[in-house]
Coordinates of C-alpha atoms and ligand atoms in Angstrom, one line a residue:
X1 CA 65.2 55.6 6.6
X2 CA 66.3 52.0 7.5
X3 CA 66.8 51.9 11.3
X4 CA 70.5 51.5 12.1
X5 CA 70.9 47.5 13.0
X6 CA 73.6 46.7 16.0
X7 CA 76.6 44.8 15.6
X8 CA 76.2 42.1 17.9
X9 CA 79.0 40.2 19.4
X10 CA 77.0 37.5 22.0
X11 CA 76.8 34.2 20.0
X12 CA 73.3 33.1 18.9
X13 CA 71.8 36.3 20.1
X14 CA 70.8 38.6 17.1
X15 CA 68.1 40.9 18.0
X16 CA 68.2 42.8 20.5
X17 CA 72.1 43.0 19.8
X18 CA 74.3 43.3 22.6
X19 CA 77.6 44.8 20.9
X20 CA 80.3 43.5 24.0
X21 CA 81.9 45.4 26.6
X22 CA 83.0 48.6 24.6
X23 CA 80.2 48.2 22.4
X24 CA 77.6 48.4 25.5
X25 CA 79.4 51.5 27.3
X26 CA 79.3 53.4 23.5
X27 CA 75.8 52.4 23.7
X28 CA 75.3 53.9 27.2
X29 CA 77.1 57.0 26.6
X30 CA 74.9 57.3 23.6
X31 CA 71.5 56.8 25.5
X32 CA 72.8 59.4 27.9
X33 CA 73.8 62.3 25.0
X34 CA 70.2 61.5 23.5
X35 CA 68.8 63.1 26.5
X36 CA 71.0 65.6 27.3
X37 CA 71.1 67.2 24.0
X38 CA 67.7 68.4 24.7
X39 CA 68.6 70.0 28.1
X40 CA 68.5 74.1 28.3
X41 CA 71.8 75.6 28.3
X42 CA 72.1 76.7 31.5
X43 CA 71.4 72.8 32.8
X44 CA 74.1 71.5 30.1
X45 CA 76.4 74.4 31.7
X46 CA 76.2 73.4 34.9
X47 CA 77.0 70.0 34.6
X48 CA 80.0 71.1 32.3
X49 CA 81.3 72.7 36.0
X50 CA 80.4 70.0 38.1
X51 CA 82.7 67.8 35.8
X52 CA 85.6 71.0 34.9
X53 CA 85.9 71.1 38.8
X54 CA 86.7 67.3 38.6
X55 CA 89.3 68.0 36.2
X56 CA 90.8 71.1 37.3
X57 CA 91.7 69.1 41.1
X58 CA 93.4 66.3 38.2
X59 CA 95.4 68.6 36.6
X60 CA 96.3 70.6 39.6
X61 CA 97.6 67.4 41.1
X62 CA 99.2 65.2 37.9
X63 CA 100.0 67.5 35.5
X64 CA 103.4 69.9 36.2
X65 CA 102.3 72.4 34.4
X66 CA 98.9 73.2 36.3
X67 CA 100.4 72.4 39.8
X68 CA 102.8 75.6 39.0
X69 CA 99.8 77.8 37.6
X70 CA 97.0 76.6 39.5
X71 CA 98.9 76.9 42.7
X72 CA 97.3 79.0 45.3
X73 CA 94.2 79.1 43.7
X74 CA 90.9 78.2 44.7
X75 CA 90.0 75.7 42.2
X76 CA 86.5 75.3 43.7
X77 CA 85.6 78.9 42.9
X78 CA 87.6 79.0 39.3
X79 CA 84.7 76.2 38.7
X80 CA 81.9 78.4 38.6
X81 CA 80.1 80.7 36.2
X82 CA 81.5 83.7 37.8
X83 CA 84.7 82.2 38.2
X84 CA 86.2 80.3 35.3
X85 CA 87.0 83.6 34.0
X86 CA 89.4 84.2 36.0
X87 CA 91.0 80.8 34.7
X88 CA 94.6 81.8 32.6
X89 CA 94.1 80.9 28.9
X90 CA 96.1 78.4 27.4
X91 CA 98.3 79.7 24.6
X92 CA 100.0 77.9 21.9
X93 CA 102.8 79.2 22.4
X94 CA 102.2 78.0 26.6
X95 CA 101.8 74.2 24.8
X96 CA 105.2 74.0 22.8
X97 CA 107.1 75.5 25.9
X98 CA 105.8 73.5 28.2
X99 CA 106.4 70.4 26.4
X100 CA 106.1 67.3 28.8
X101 CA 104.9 69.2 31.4
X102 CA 101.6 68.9 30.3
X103 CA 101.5 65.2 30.1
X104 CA 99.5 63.8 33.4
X105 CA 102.0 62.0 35.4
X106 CA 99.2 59.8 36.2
X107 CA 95.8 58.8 35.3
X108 CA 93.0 56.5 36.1
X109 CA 93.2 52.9 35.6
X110 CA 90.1 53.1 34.1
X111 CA 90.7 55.5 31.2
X112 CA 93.1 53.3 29.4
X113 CA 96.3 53.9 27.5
X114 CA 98.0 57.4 26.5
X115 CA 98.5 57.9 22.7
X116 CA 100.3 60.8 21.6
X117 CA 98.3 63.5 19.5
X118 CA 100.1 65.7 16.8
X119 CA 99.4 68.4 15.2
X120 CA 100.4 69.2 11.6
X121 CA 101.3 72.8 12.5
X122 CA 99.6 74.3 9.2
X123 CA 102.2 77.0 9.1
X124 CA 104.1 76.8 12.1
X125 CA 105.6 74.1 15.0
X126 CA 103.2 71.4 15.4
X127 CA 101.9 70.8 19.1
X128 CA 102.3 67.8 21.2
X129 CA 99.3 66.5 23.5
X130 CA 98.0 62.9 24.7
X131 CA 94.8 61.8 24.6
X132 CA 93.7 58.9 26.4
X133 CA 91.1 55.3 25.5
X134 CA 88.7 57.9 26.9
X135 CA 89.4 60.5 24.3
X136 CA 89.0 58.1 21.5
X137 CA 85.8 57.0 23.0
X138 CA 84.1 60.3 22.9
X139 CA 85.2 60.4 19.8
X140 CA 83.0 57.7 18.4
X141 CA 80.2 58.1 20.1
X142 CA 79.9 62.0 18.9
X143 CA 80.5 60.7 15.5
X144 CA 77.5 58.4 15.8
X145 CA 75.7 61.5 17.3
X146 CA 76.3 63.0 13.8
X147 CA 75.2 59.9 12.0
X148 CA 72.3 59.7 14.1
X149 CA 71.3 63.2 13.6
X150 CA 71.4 63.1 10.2
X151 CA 69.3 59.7 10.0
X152 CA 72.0 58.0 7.8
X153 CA 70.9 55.2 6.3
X154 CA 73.9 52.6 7.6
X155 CA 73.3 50.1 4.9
X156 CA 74.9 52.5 2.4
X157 CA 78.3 52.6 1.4
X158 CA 80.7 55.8 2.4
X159 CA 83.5 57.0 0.2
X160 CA 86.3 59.0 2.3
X161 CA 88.9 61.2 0.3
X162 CA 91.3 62.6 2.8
X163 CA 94.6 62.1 3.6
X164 CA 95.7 58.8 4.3
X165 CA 98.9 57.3 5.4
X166 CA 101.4 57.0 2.7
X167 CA 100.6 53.9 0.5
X168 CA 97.0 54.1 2.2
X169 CA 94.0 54.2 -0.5
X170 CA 96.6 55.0 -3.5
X171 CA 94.8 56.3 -6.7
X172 CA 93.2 55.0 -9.1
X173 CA 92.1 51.9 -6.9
X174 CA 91.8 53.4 -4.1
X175 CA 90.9 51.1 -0.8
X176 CA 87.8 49.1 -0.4
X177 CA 87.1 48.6 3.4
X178 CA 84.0 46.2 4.5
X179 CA 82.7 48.8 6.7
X180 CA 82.4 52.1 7.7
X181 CA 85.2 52.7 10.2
X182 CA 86.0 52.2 13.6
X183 CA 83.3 54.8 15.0
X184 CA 80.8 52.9 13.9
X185 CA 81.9 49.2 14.2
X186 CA 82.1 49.4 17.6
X187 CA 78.4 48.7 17.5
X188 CA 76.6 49.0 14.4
X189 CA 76.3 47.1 11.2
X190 CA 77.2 49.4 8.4
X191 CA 77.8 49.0 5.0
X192 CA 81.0 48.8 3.2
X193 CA 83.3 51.9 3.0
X194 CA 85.9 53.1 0.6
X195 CA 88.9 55.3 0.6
X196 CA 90.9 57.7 -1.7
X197 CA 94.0 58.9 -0.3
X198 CA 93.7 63.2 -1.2
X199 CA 97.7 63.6 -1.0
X200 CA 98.3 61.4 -4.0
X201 CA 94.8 61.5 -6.4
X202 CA 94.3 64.6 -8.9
X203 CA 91.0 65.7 -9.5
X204 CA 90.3 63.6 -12.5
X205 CA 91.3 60.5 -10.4
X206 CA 88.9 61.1 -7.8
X207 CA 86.2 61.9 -10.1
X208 CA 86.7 58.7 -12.1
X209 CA 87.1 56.6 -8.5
X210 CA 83.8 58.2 -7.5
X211 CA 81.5 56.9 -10.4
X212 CA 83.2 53.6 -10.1
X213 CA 82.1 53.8 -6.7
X214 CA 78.9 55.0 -6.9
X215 CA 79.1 55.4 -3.3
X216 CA 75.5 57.0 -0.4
X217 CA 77.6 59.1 1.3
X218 CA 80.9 61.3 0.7
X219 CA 83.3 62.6 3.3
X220 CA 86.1 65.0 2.1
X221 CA 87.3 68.5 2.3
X222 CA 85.2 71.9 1.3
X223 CA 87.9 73.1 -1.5
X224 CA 88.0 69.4 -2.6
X225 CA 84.3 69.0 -2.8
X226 CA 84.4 72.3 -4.8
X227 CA 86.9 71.2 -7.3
X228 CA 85.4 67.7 -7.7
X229 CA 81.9 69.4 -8.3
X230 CA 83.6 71.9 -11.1
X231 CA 85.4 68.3 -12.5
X232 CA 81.6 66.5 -12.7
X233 CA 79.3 69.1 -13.3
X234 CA 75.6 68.6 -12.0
X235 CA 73.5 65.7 -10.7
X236 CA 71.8 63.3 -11.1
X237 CA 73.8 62.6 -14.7
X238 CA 76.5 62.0 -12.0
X239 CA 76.5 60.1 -8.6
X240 CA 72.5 59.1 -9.2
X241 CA 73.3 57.1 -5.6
X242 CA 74.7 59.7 -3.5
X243 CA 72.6 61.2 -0.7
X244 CA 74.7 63.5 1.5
X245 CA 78.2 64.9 1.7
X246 CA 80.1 65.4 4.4
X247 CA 83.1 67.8 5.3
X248 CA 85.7 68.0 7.4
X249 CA 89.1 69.6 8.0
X250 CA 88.9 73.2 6.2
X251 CA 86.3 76.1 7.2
X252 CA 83.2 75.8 5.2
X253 CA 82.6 79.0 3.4
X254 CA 78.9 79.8 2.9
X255 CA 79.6 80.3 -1.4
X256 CA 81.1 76.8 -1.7
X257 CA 77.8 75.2 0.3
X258 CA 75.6 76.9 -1.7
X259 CA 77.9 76.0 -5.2
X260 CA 77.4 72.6 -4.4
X261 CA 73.6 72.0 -3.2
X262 CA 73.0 73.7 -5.9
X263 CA 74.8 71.7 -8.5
X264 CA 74.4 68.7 -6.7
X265 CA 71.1 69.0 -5.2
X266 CA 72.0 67.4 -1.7
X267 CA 72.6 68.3 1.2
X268 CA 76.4 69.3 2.5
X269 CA 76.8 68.9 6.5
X270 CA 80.0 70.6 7.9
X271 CA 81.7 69.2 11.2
X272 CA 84.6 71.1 13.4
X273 CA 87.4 69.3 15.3
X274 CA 91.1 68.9 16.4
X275 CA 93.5 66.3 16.7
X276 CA 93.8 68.1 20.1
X277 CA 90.1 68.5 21.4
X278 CA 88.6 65.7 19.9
X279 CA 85.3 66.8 18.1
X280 CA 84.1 70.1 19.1
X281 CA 80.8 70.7 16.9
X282 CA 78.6 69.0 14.1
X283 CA 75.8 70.5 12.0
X284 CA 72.6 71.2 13.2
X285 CA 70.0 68.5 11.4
X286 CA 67.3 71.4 10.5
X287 CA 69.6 74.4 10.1
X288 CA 73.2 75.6 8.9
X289 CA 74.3 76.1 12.4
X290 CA 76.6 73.8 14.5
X291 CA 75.7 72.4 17.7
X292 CA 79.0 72.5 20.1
X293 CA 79.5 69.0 21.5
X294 CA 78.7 70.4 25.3
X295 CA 79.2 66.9 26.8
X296 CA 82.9 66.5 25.7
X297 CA 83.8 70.2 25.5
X298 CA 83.0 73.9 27.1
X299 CA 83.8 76.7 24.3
X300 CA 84.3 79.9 24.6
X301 CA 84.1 82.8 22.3
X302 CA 85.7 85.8 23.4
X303 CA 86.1 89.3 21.9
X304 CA 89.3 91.2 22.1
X305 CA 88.9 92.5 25.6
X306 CA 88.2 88.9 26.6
X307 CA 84.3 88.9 26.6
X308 CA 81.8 86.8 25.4
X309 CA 80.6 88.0 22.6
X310 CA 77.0 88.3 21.4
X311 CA 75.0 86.2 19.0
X312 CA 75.8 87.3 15.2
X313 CA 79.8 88.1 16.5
X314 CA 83.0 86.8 16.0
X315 CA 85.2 86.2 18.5
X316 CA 88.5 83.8 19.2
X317 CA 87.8 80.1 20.1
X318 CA 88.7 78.6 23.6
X319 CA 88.2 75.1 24.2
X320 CA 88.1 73.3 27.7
X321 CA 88.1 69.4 27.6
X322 CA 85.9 67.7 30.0
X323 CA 87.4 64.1 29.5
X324 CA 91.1 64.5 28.5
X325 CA 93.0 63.6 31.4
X326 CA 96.1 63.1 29.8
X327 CA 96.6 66.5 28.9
X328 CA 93.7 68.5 30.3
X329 CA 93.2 71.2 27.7
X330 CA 91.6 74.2 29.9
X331 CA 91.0 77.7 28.0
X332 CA 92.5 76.6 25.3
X333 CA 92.7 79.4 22.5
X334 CA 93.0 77.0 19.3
X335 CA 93.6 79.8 16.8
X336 CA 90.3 79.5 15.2
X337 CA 87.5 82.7 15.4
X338 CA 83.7 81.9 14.9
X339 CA 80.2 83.5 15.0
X340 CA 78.2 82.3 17.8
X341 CA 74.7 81.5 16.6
X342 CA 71.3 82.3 18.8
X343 CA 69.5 78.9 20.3
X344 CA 68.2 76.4 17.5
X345 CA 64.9 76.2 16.3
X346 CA 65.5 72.2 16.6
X347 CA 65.0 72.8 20.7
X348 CA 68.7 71.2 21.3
X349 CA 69.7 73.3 24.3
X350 CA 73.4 72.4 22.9
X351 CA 75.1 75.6 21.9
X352 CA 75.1 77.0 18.4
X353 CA 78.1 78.1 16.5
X354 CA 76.6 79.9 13.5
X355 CA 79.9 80.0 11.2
X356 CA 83.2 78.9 11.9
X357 CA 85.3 81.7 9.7
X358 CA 88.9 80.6 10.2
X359 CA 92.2 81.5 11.6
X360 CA 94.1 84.7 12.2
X361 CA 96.2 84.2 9.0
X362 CA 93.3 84.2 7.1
X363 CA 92.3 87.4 8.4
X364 CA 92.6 90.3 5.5
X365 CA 93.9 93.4 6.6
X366 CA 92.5 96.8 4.8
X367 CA 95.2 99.6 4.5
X368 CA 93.8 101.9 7.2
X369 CA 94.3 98.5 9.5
X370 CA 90.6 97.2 10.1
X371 CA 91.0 93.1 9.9
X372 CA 88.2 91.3 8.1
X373 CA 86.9 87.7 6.8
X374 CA 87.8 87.9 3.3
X375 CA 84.7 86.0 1.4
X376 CA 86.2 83.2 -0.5
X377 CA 84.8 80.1 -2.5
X378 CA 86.2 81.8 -6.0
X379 CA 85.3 78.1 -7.5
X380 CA 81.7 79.3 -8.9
X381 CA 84.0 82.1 -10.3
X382 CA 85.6 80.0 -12.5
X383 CA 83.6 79.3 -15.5
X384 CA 84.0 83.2 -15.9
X385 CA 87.7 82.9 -16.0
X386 CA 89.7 79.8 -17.1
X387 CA 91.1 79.5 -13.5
X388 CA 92.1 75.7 -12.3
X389 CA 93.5 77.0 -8.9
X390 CA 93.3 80.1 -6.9
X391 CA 95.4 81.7 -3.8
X392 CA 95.3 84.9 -2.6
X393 CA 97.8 85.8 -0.5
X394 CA 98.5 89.1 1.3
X395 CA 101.9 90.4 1.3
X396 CA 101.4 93.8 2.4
X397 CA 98.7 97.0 3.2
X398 CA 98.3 97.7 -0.6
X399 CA 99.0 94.3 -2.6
X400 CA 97.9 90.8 -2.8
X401 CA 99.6 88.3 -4.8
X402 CA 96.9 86.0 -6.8
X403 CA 98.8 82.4 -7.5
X404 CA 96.9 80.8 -10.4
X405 CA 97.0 78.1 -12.2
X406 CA 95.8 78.4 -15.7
X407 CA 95.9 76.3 -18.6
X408 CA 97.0 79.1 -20.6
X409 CA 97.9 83.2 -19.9
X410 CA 94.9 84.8 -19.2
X411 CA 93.9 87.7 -22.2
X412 CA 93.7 91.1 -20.7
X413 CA 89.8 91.1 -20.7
X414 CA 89.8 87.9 -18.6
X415 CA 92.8 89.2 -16.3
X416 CA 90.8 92.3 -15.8
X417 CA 87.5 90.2 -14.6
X418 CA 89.5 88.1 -12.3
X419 CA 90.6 91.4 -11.0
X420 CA 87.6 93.0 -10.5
X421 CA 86.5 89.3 -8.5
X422 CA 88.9 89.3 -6.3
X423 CA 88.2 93.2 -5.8
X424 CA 84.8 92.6 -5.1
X425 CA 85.1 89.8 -3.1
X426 CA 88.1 91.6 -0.6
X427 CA 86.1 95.0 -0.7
X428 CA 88.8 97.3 -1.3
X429 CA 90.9 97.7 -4.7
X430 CA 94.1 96.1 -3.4
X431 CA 96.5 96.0 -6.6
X432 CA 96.6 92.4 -7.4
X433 CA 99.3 90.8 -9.3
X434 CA 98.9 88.0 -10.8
X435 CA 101.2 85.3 -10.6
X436 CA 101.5 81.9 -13.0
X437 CA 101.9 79.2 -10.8
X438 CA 101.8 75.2 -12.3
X439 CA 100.5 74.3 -9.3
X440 CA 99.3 75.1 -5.6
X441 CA 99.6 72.4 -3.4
X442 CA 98.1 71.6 0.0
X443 CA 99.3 72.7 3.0
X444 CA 100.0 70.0 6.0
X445 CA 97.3 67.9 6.6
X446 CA 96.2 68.4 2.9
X447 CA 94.5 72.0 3.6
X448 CA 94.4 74.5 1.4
X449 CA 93.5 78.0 2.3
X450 CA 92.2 80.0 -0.5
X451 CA 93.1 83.6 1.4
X452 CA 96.5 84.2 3.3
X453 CA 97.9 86.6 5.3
X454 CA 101.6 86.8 5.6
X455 CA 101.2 90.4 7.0
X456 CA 100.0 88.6 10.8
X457 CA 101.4 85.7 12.0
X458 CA 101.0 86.1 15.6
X459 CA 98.5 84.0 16.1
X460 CA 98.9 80.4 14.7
X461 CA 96.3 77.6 13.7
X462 CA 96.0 73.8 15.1
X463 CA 94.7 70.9 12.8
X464 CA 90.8 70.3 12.7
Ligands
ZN1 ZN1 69.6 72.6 16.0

C-alpha cells in the first residue's frame, strides 16, 4: 500500500504537509478517532453521555420542540445509562409535524452555517432537518476513517455511479473529476475520480463507461453492482485494475456479496448512513460486520417491547446525534431494523452491527401473521431464468405479485422454476403471479427494493 500523501496548502512546505485551517482540525479529529476506536465499549459509551448531556441542555434550550418535551425533566439523569431510557423516541411521524420546530433557534458561532437536509421519502413524505459545518465535518473525516480502514491506495482513481444532479455525470461520457471528492481533498492527495450519473445510464452504458475507465475503486449501489456484474461477467477478463467496491445507499443482502466476490474476486465493503444522521456505520476491515460510528452517533436497537436486544437479533434502529446542533436527532427511530453483531475480533471496542436487513415495508408477512426478512439477491437466479429485472411485491396474506422484466414470455417450465425460486426463497408457497412489466424503475434516490410490502405501511423509511 502507498501511504496516503497530504494535500498541503503552506507554500514551499511539502513534507510534512500542513493541509490549512480545516485541513488541520480534519487531521485532529482524525488523530483523535484513531485512538478512540480502540477504546472498550463501556469507555466509548461513557463519553457518548458526557457529550448527549451537552446536547440534550442545547436542545432543551434552542430547539421548540425539546423545550416543550423536555420540560420538567431532569436532563442530567436522562444522560445516564440508566436513564436515557426513559428518553421519548423520536418518530417520523413527530419530525414532519413538528416541522420548524425542530430547527435550533440558535447555535454556536463556531459550528458554522445551517444547510437544510432532505430526505427523498422512499415511499412516503420526505423529512426536513438541518445540519450544520459541523455535520459535514464529521462527515469527512468518518469517510477517511473508511478509507483508512481499508488501506486505500489514494493514488488510484475512483469511479462513482449514483445519482447525480440532473445533467451531472450524463451517460456515455460521464464526468471526469481531478480528484476524489470533497472528503478527501480537504487534506489528502488522491487520484482522479470519475462519475456516472445512475438516474440516466442503463446497464450497458455503465458497463462500457467502466472499461473505458478502468477505474481502482468503485462506489455504487448493491442491486446496481449485481446487475453490472451479470452485464460483465467474471474478472480479471474485465476491470484487470479494480481492487475494491464499494456500496452505499440500499441494504446489502448477504447473496448479492457473495454473487459478486465470487465473480469478481474482490472484496465488496458496505457502509450505512442518512441524509439525516450523517454516517452511522462502515465495514469492519477483517470481518463482514459494521462498526457503528460511536464518536458521531449513539444507536440503539430495540425489540418490540423497547429492549435491547441481544447479539444475533433484530431489532428497530434509533439513532442519537452527538454533534447536530441544528436539529439534535435524539432517539431517533429511522425506520431501518438490524442485527447487532458480538464485539470484533479486530479489538475495535466500536459497536458491531452484524447485518443491516431493511425497512418495515420490506418486511414479508406469512399468512398466520409472523413478519420476516424475505432473502433476496434473485440476480444469481437469473441465468436459470431469462429474468432482466425482478420485484416482488406483497399485496396480500396469500399472494405476491412478481414484476419481471423479460426479453420474451417465459415457457411454462421456466415460469414454473421462477416460481419455485421465489417460493424457496419466501419460505411459504404464496401464489405468485407473474406480471410482464417493460421495466422497473428506481424508487427516489435511485433505490430499488427487490421485496415490498404493501400489506404494512406503518412504519416508513428515511434515505441512507
Ligand atoms: Zn472489527
Amino acid at each position: 500500500m502507498k501511504m496516503p500523501m497530504i494535500r498541503s496548502r503552506v507554500p514551499g512546505l511539502i513534507w510534512p504537509g500542513l493541509p490549512g485551517p480545516y485541513g488541520d482540525a480534519h487531521l485532529a479529529l482524525l488523530w483523535q478517532l484513531e485512538r478512540s476506536q480502540w477504546w472498550r465499549a463501556d469507555v466509548l459509551h461513557a463519553h457518548q453521555l458526557r457529550q448527549l448531556a451537552v446536547v440534550l441542555a442545547h436542545a432543551a434550550k434552542n430547539v421548540p420542540f425539546y423545550r416543550a418535551k423536555l420540560a420538567g425533566m431532569d436532563l442530567a439523569a436522562c444522560a445516564t445509562s440508566e436513564g436515557w431510557a426513559g428518553l421519548p423516541i423520536l418518530t417520523r411521524s413527530d419530525i414532519q409535524a413538528a416541522g420548524a420546530q425542530l430547527r435550533a433557534e440558535a447555535i454556536p458561532r463556531e459550528h458554522g452555517r445551517f444547510h437544510e437536509i432532505q430526505t427523498s421519502g422512499s415511499t412516503g413524505k420526505p423529512i426536513r432537518a438541518f445540519g450544520s459545518d459541523i455535520t459535514s465535518f464529521f462527515w469527512n473525516v468518518l469517510t477517511l476513517r473508511g478509507h483508512l480502514w481499508h488501506k486505500h491506495d489514494f493514488s488510484g482513481k475512483l469511479a462513482s455511479i449514483r445519482v447525480f444532479d440532473e445533467g451531472v455525470g450524463s451517460p456515455p461520457k460521464g464526468m471526469s473529476v481531478p480528484a476524489w471528492g470533497h472528503a478527501t481533498d480537504v487534506a489528502w492527495i488522491t487520484g482522479p475520480g470519475a462519475l456516472l450519473n445512475l438516474a440516466t445510464a442503463s446497464v450497458s452504458q455503465q458497463a462500457e463507461w467502466l472499461q473505458r475507465e478502468a477505474p481502482d475503486y468503485l462506489l455504487t449501489h448493491p442491486s446496481n453492482l449485481a446487475a453490472l456484474v451479470r452485464e460483465m461477467g467474471p474478472r480479471p477478463a474485465v476491470l484487470p485494475n479494480l481492487r475494491e467496491v464499494w456500496t452505499i445507499a440500499e441494504s446489502l443482502d448477504a447473496n448479492v456479496r457473495r454473487f459478486v466476490e465470487e465473480e469478481w474476486q474482490l472484496r465488496v465493503v458496505d457502509t450505512y448512513s442518512s441524509r439525516e444522521c450523517g454516517y452511522l456505520a462502515t465495514q469492519c476491515p477483517m470481518s463482514d460486520h459494521y462498526h457503528v460510528h460511536s464518536e458521531s452517533v449513539l444507536v440503539e436497537v430495540l425489540d418490540d417491547a423497547g429492549q435491547p436486544v441481544k447479539p444475533g437479533e433484530v431489532g428497530r434502529v434509533l439513532i442519537s446525534t452527538l454533534h447536530n446542533y441544528a436539529t439534535p436527532l435524539l432517539r431517533y427511530e429511522i425506520g431501518d431494523y438490524a442485527e447487532v453483531g458480538a464485539p470484533c475480533p479486530c479489538g475495535r471496542g466500536l459497536p458491531t452491527l452484524s447485518r443491516i436487513v431493511g425497512r418495515q415495508r420490506n418486511m414479508l408477512t406469512l399468512p398466520d401473521g409472523e413478519k420476516r426478512w424475505p432473502r433476496c439477491g434473485y440476480d444469481q437466479f437469473m441465468d436459470i431464468v431469462p429474468v432482466r429485472q425482478l420485484r416482488l411485491v406483497q399485496r396480500s396474506l396469500h399472494t405476491i405479485d412478481a414484476e419481471i422484466v423479460t426479453e420474451r414470455p417465459l415457457t411454462e417450465s421456466e415460469s414454473a422454476a421462477l416460481v419455485g425460486i421465489i417460493h424457496e426463497a419466501l419460505g411459504h408457497p404464496f401464489e405468485i403471479r407473474l406480471d410482464y412489466v417493460a421495466e422497473i424503475p428506481r424508487g427516489p434516490g435511485g433505490k430499488f427494493e427487490e421485496f415490498l410490502s404493501a400489506i404494512d405501511r406503518a412504519s416508513e423509511s428515511t434515505e441512507t
